[in-house]
CSV table of C-alpha atoms in Angstrom, one decimal:
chain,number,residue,atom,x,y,z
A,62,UNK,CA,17.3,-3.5,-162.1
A,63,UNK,CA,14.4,-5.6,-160.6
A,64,UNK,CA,17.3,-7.7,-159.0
A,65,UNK,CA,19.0,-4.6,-157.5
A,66,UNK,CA,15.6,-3.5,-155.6
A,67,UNK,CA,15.0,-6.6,-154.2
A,68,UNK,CA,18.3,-6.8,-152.9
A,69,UNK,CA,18.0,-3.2,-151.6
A,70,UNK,CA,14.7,-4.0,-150.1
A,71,UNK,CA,16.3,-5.7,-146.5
A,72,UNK,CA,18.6,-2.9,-146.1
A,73,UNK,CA,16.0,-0.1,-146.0
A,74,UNK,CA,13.8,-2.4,-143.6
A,75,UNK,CA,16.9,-2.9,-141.5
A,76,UNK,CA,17.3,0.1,-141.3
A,77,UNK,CA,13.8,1.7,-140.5
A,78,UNK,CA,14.2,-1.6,-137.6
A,79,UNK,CA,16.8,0.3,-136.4
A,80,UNK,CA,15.6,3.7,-136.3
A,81,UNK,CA,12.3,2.2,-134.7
A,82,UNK,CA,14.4,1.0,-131.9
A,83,UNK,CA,16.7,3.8,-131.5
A,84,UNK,CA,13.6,6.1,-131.2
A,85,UNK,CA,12.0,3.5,-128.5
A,86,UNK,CA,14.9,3.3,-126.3
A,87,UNK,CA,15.7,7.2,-126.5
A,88,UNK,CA,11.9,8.0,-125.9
A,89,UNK,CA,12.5,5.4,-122.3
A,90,UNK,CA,15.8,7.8,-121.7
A,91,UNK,CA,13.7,10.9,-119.9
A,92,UNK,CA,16.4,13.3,-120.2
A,93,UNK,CA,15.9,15.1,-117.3
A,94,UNK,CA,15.8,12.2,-115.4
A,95,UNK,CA,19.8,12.3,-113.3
A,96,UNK,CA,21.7,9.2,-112.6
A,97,UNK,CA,24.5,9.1,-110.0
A,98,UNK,CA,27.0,7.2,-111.1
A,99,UNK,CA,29.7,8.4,-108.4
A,100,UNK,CA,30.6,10.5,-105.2
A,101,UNK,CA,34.2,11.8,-104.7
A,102,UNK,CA,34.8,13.8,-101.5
A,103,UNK,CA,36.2,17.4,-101.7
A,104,UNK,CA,36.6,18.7,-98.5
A,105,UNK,CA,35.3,19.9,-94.6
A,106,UNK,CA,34.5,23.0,-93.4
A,107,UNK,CA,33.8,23.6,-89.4
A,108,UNK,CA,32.3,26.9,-87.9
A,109,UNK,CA,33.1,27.0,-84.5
A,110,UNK,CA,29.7,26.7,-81.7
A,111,UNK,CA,29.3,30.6,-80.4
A,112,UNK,CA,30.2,31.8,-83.7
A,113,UNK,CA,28.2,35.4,-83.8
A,114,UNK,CA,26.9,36.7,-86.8
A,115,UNK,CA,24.5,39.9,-87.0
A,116,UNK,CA,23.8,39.6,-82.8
A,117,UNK,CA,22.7,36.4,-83.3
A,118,UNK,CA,24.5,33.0,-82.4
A,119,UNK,CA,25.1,31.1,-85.9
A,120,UNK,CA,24.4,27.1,-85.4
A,121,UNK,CA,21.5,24.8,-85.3
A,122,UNK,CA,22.1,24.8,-89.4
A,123,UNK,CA,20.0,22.0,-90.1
A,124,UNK,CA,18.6,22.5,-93.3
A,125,UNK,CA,20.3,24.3,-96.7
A,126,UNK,CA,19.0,24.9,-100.0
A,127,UNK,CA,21.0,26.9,-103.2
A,128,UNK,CA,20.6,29.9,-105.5
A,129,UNK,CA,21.8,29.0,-108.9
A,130,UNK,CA,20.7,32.5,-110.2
A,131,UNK,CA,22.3,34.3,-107.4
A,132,UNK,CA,25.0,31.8,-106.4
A,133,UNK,CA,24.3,31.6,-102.8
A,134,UNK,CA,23.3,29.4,-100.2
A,135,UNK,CA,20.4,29.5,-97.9
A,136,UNK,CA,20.6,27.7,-94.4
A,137,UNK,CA,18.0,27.0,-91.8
A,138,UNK,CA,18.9,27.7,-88.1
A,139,UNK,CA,16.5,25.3,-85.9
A,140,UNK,CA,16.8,28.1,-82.8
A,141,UNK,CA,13.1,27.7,-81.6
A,142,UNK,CA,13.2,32.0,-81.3
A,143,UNK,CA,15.3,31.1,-78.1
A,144,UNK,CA,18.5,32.5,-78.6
A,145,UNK,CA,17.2,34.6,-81.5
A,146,UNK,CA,14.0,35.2,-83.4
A,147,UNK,CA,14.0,31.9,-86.3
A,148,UNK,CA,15.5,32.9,-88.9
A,149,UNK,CA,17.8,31.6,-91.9
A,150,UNK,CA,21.4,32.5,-93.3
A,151,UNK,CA,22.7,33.3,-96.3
A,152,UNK,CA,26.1,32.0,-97.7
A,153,UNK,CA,28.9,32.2,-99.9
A,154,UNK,CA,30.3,29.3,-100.4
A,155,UNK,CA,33.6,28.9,-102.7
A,156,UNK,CA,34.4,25.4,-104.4
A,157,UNK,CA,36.1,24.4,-106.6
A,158,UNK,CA,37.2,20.2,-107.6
A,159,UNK,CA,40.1,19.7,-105.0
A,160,UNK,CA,39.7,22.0,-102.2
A,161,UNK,CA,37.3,23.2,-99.3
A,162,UNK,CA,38.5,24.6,-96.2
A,163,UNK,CA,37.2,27.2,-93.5
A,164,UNK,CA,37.8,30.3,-95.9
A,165,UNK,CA,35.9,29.0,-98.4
A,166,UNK,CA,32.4,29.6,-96.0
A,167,UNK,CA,31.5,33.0,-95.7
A,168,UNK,CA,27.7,34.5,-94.3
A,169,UNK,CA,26.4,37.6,-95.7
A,170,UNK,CA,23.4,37.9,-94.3
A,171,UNK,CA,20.6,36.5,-91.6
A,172,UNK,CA,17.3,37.0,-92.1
A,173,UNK,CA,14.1,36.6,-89.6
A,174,UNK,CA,11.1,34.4,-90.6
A,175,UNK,CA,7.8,36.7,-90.2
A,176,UNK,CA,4.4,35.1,-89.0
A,177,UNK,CA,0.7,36.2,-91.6
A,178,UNK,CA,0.6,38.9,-89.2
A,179,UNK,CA,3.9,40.3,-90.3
A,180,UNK,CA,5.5,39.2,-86.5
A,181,UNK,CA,8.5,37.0,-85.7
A,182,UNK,CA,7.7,33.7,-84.0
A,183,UNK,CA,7.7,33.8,-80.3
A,184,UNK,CA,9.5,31.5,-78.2
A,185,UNK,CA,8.7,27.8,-78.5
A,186,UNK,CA,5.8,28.3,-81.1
A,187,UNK,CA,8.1,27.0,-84.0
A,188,UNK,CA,11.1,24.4,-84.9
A,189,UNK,CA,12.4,25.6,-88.1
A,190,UNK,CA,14.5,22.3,-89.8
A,191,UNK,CA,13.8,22.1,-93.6
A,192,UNK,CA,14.7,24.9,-96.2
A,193,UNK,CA,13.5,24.8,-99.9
A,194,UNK,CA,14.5,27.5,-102.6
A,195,UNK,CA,11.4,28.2,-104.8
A,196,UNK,CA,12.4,30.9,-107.6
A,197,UNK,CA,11.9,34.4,-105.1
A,198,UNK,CA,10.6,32.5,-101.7
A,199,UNK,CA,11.8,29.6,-99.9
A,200,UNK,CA,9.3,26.6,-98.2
A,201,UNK,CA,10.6,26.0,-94.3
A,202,UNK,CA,9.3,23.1,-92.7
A,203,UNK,CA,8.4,22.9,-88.5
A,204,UNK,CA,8.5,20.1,-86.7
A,205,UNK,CA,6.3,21.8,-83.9
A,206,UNK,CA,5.9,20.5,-80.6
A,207,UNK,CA,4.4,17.0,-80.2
A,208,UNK,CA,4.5,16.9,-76.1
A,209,UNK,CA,2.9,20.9,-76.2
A,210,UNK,CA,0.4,20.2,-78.7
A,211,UNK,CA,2.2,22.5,-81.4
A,212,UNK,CA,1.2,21.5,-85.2
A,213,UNK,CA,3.9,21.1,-87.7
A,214,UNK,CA,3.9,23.2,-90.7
A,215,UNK,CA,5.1,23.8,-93.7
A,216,UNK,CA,5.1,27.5,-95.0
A,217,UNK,CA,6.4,29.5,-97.5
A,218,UNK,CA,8.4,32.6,-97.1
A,219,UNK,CA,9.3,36.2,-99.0
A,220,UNK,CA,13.0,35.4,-99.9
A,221,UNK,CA,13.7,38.8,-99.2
A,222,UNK,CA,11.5,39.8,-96.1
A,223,UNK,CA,11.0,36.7,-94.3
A,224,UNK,CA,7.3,37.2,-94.3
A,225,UNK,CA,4.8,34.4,-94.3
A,226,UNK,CA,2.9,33.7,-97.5
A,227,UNK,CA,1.0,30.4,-97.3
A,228,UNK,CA,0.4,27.7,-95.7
A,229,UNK,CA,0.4,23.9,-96.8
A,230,UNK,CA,-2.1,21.6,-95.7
A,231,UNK,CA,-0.7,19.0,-93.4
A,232,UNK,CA,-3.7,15.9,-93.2
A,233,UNK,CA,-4.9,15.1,-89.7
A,234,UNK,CA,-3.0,12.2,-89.3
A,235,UNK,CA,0.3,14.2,-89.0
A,236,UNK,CA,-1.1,16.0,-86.1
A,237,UNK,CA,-0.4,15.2,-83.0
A,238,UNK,CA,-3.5,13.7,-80.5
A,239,UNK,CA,-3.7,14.7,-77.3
A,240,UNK,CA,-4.0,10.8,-76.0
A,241,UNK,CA,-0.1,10.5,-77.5
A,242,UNK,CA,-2.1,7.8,-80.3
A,243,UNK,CA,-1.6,9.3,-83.2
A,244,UNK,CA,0.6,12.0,-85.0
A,245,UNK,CA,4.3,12.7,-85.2
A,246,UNK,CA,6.5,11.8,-82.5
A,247,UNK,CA,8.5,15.1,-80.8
A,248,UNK,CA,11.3,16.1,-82.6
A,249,UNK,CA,11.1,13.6,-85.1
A,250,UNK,CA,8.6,15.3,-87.5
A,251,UNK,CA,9.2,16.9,-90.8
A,252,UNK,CA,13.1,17.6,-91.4
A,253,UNK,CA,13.8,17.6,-94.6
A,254,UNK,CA,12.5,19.6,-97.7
A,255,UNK,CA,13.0,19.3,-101.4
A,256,UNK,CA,11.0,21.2,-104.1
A,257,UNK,CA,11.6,19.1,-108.2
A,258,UNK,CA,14.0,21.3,-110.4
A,259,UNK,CA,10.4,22.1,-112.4
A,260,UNK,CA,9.1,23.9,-109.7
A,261,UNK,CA,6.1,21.8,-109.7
A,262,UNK,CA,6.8,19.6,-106.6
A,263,UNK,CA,7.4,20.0,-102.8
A,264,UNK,CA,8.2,16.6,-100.8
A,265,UNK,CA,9.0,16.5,-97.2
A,266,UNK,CA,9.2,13.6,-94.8
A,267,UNK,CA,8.9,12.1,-91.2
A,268,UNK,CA,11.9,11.8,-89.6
A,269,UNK,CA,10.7,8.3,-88.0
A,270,UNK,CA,7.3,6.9,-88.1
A,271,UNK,CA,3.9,8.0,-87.1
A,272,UNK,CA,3.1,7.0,-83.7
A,273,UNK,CA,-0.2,4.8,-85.7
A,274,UNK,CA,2.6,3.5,-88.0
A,275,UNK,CA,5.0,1.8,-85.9
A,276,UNK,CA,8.2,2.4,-83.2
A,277,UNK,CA,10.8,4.9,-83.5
A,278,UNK,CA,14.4,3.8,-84.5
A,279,UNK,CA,16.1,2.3,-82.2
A,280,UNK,CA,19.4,-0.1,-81.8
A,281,UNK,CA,19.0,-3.1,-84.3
A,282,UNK,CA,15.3,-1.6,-85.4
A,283,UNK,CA,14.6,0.8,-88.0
A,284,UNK,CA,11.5,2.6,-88.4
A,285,UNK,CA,8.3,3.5,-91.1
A,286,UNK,CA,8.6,6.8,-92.4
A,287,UNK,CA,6.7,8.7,-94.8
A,288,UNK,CA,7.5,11.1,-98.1
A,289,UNK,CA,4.7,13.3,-98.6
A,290,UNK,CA,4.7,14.8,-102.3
A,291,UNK,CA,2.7,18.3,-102.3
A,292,UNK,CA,1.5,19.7,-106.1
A,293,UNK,CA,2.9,23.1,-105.7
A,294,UNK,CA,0.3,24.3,-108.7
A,295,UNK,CA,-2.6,23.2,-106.4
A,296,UNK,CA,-1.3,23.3,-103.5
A,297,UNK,CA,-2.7,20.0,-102.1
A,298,UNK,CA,-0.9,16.7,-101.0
A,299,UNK,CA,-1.1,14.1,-103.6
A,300,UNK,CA,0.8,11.3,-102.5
A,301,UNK,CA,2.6,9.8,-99.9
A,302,UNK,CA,5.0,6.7,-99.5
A,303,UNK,CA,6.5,4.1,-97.5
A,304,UNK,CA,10.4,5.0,-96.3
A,305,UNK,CA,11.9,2.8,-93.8
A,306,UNK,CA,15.5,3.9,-92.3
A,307,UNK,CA,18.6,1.8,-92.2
A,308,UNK,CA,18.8,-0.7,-89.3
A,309,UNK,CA,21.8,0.4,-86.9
A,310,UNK,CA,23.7,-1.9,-85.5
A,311,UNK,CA,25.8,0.0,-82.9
A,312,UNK,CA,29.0,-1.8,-82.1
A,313,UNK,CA,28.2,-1.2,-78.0
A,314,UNK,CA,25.6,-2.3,-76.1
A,315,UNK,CA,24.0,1.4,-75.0
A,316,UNK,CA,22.8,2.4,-72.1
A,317,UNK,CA,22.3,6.0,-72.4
A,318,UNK,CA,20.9,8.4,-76.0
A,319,UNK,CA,20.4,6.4,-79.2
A,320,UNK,CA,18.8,9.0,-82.2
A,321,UNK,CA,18.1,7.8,-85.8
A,322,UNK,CA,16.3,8.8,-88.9
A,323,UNK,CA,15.7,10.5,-92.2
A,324,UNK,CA,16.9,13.8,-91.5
A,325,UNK,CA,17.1,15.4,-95.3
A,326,UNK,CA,16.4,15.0,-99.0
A,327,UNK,CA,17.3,16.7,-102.0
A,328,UNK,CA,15.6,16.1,-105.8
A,329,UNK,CA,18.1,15.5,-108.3
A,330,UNK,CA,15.7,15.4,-111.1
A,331,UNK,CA,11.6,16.1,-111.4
A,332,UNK,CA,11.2,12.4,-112.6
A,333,UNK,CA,11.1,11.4,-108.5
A,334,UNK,CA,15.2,10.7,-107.8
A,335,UNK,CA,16.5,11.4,-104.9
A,336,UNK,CA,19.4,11.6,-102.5
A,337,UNK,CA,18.9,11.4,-98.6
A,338,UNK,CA,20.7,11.8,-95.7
A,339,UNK,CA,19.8,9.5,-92.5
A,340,UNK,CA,21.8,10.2,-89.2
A,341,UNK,CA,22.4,8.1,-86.7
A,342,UNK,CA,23.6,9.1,-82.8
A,343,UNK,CA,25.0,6.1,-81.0
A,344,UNK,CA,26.3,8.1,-77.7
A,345,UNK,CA,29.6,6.7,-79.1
A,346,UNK,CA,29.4,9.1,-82.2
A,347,UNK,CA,27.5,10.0,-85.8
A,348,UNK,CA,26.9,7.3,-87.9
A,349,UNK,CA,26.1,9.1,-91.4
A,350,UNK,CA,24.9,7.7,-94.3
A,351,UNK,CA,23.7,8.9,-98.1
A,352,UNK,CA,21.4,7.2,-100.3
A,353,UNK,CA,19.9,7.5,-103.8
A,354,UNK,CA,16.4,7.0,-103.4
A,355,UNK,CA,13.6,6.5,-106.3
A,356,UNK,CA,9.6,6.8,-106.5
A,357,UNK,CA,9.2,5.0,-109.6
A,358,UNK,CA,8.0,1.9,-108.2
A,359,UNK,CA,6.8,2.7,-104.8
A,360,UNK,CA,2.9,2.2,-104.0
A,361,UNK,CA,1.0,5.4,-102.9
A,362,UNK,CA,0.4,5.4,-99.6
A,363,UNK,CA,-1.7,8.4,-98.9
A,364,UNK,CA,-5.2,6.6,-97.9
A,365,UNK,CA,-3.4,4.4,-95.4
A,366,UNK,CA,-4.1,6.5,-92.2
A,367,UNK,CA,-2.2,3.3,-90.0
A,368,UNK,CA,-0.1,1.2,-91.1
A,369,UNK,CA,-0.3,-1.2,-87.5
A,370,UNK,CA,-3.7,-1.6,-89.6
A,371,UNK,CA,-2.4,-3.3,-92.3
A,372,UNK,CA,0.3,-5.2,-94.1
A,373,UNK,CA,3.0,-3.3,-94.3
A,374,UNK,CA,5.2,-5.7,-95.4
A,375,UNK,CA,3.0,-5.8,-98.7
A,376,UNK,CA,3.4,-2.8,-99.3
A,377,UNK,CA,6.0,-1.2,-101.8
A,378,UNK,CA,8.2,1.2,-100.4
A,379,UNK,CA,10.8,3.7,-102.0
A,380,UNK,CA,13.6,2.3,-103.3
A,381,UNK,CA,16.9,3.1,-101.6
A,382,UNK,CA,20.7,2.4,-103.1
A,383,UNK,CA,23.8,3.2,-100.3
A,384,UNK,CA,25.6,5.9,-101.9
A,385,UNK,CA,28.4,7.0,-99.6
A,386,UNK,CA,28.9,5.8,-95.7
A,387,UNK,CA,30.5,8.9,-94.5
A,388,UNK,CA,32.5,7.1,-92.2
A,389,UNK,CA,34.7,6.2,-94.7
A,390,UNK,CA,35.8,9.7,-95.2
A,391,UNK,CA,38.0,9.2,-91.9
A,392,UNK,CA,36.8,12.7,-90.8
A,393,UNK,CA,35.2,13.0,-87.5
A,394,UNK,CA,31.2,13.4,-88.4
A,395,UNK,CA,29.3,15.6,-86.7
A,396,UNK,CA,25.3,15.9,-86.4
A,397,UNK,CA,24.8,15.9,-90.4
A,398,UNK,CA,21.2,16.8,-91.2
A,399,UNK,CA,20.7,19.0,-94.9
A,400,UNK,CA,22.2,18.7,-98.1
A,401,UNK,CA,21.7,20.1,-101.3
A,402,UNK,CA,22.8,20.1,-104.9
A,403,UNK,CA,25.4,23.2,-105.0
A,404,UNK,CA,27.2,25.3,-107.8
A,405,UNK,CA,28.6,23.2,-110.8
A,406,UNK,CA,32.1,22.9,-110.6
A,407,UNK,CA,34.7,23.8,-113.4
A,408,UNK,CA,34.6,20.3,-115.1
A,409,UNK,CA,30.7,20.5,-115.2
A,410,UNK,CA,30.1,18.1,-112.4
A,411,UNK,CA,27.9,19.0,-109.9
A,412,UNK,CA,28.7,19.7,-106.0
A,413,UNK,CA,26.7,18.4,-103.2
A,414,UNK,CA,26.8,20.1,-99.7
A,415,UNK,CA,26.0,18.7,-96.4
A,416,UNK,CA,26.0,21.0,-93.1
A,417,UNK,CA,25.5,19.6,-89.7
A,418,UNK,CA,23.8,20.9,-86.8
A,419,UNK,CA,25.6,22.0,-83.8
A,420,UNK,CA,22.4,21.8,-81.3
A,421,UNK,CA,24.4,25.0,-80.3
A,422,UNK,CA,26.2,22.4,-77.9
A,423,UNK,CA,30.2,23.6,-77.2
A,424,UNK,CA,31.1,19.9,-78.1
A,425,UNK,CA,30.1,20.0,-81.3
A,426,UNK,CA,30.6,22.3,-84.2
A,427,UNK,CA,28.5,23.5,-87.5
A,428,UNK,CA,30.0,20.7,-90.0
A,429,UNK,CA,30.1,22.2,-94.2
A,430,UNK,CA,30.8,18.8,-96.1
A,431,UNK,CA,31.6,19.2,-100.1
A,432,UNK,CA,31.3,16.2,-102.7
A,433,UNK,CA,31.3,15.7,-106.2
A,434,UNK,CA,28.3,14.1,-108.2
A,435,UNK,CA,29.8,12.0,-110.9
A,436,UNK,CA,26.2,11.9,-113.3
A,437,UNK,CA,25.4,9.6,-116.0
A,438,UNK,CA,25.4,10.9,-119.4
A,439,UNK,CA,22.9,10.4,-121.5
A,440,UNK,CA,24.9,7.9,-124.0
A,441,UNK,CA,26.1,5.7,-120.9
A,442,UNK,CA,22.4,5.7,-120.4
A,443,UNK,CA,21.6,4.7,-123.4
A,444,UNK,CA,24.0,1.7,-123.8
A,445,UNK,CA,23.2,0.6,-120.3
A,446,UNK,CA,19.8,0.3,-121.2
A,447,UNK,CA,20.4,-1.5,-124.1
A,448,UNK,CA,22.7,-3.8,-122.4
A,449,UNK,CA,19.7,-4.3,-119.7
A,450,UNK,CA,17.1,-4.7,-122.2
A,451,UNK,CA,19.1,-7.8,-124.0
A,452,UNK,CA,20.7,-9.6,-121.0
């Protein structure tokens, strides 16, 4: 008997090891934390410039968020109350895993944004170009108006009215100066907007860098962007960090336009994943290009107010994995600047949409791109950190 139990005795501790480990490596999985493992494209969509909708001119789409409990999608138009009041649109969108055409996009509704005093936004006064569902209101972010003076904002909104409900605090170093020394450069201000799947976290970025931070993007230069993370519970900024954009290489020498930047991003987990969108204008065409991005290891930069006053290079920034060059879907791109996680299709994958923005230009078009988000599961997850733990 005495024999038995001592023979026993290093199976049990094997196998409380084990358990030990198991537990360890399961507790390191975060389960909400999303892995993209694969993109597979579906189809293209194209609205035609001078569509009409509602008496007002549907383009400039250049932000889009979804409605899981309502299946429907909200878009941004960036029409600084020109054409129209600002406002957004609401769309049906029908996909399925192996087709997406023109029928499948259908608006049901446009809806004008509302200043505290219960007014649309006059003429000039705003540059709508993120959109960011949170449960009954949505977060719109503003570039404003750099070479006017005009703040960037970003508000949020009554779903249903389009009336203004608060404000978020943008920190002085955002704003633009009037000696042109410090702030957002024109038009390249905040254009994306993401709020986490919890509910507990807006982020929003710079399209290019700060004028205090460094240059703009240009041919064979990137630039310095920055994510600012807001706690939607406080409603303060927390954090901020370092993004720089993909060099371009432009297969020309140009002489004329030459645009680039981070033009949207989209949470895929609360656990700080990403994907972004950064588009490139080469006066030969649109270079477009999707990334997964993570947080996990980037340094805070909030304090920094300049990074020309320090070492950037020292400094941490997100970290960025090419996803998809869009190029390769032998389509012809147009001016791609939101994207969002969409419905999940049939096979329980998730859809990602991407809509362009037609500057309301006759040459272009409003651009619906569908995908589909191969994610890791969790047991892939699991043996690929075990394989990463041991190698």
């Amino acid at each position: 008997m005495r024999i038995k139990k001592v023979l026993k005795l290093p199976l049990i501790i094997v196998f409380f090891l084990t358990i030990i480990v198991v537990t360890l490596i399961f507790t390191n999985l975060t389960p909400s934390a999303v892995e993209v493992t694969a993109i597979d494209f579906i189809g293209e969509a194209t609205l035609p410039t001078g569509t009409d909708f509602e008496n007002t001119e549907l383009g400039g789409l250049s932000g889009i968020t979804y409605d899981a409990g309502n299946q429907l999608y909200y878009a941004i138009s960036d029409d600084r109350s020109q054409k129209s009041a600002a406002r957004f649109y609401t769309f049906k969108i029908n996909l399925n895993e192996d087709s997406f055409q023109k029928g499948d996009i259908e608006p049901v509704a446009v809806t004008t944004l509302k200043d505290k005093n219960g007014k649309s936004f006059s003429a000039g006064t705003i540059d709508p170009e993120g959109i960011a569902l949170n449960n009954s209101s949505i977060f719109v972010s503003s570039e404003g108006d750099a070479d006017k003076g005009i703040n960037p904002f970003i508000k949020e909104f009554s779903l249903d009215s389009g009336q203004e409900i608060f404000s978020l605090p943008i920190p002085q170093k955002f704003l633009p100066s009037q000696d042109k020394k410090r702030g957002i450069r024109n038009n390249l201000a905040f254009e994306s907007l993401t709020i986490t799947p919890d509910k507990k976290y807006l982020f929003t970025a710079t399209e290019n860098a700060l004028i205090q931070d460094g240059e703009e993007a240009k041919p064979n230069q990137s630039s310095l962007c920055r994510i600012l993370q807001y706690n939607l519970l406080t409603k303060k900024l927390e954090k901020e960090f370092l993004y720089p954009t993909k060099l371009v290489k432009p297969f020309f020498k140009l002489g004329g336009r030459f645009s680039s930047g981070l033009t949207d991003l989209i949470a895929l987990d609360s656990k700080g994943h990403f994907l972004s969108i950064e588009r490139t204008f080469t006066g030969f065409g649109f270079i477009n290009s999707l990334f997964k991005v993570s947080l996990s290891k980037a340094e805070d930069i909030k304090n920094i107010d300049s990074l020309k006053q320090v070492d950037y290079q020292t400094i941490k920034p997100v970290k960025k994995e090419l996803l998809l060059n869009l190029g390769q879907l032998e389509i012809a791109l147009d001016n791609t600047e939101g994207l969002t996680i969409g419905a999940t299709l049939a096979n329980g994958q998730p859809s990602l949409i991407l809509v362009s923005d037609n500057n309301f230009i006759n040459l272009q078009r409003t651009q619906f791109l569908a995908f589909q988000l191969e994610i890791e599961s969790r047991l892939e997850r699991f043996l690929r950190l075990i394989r990463e733990r041991f190698s």
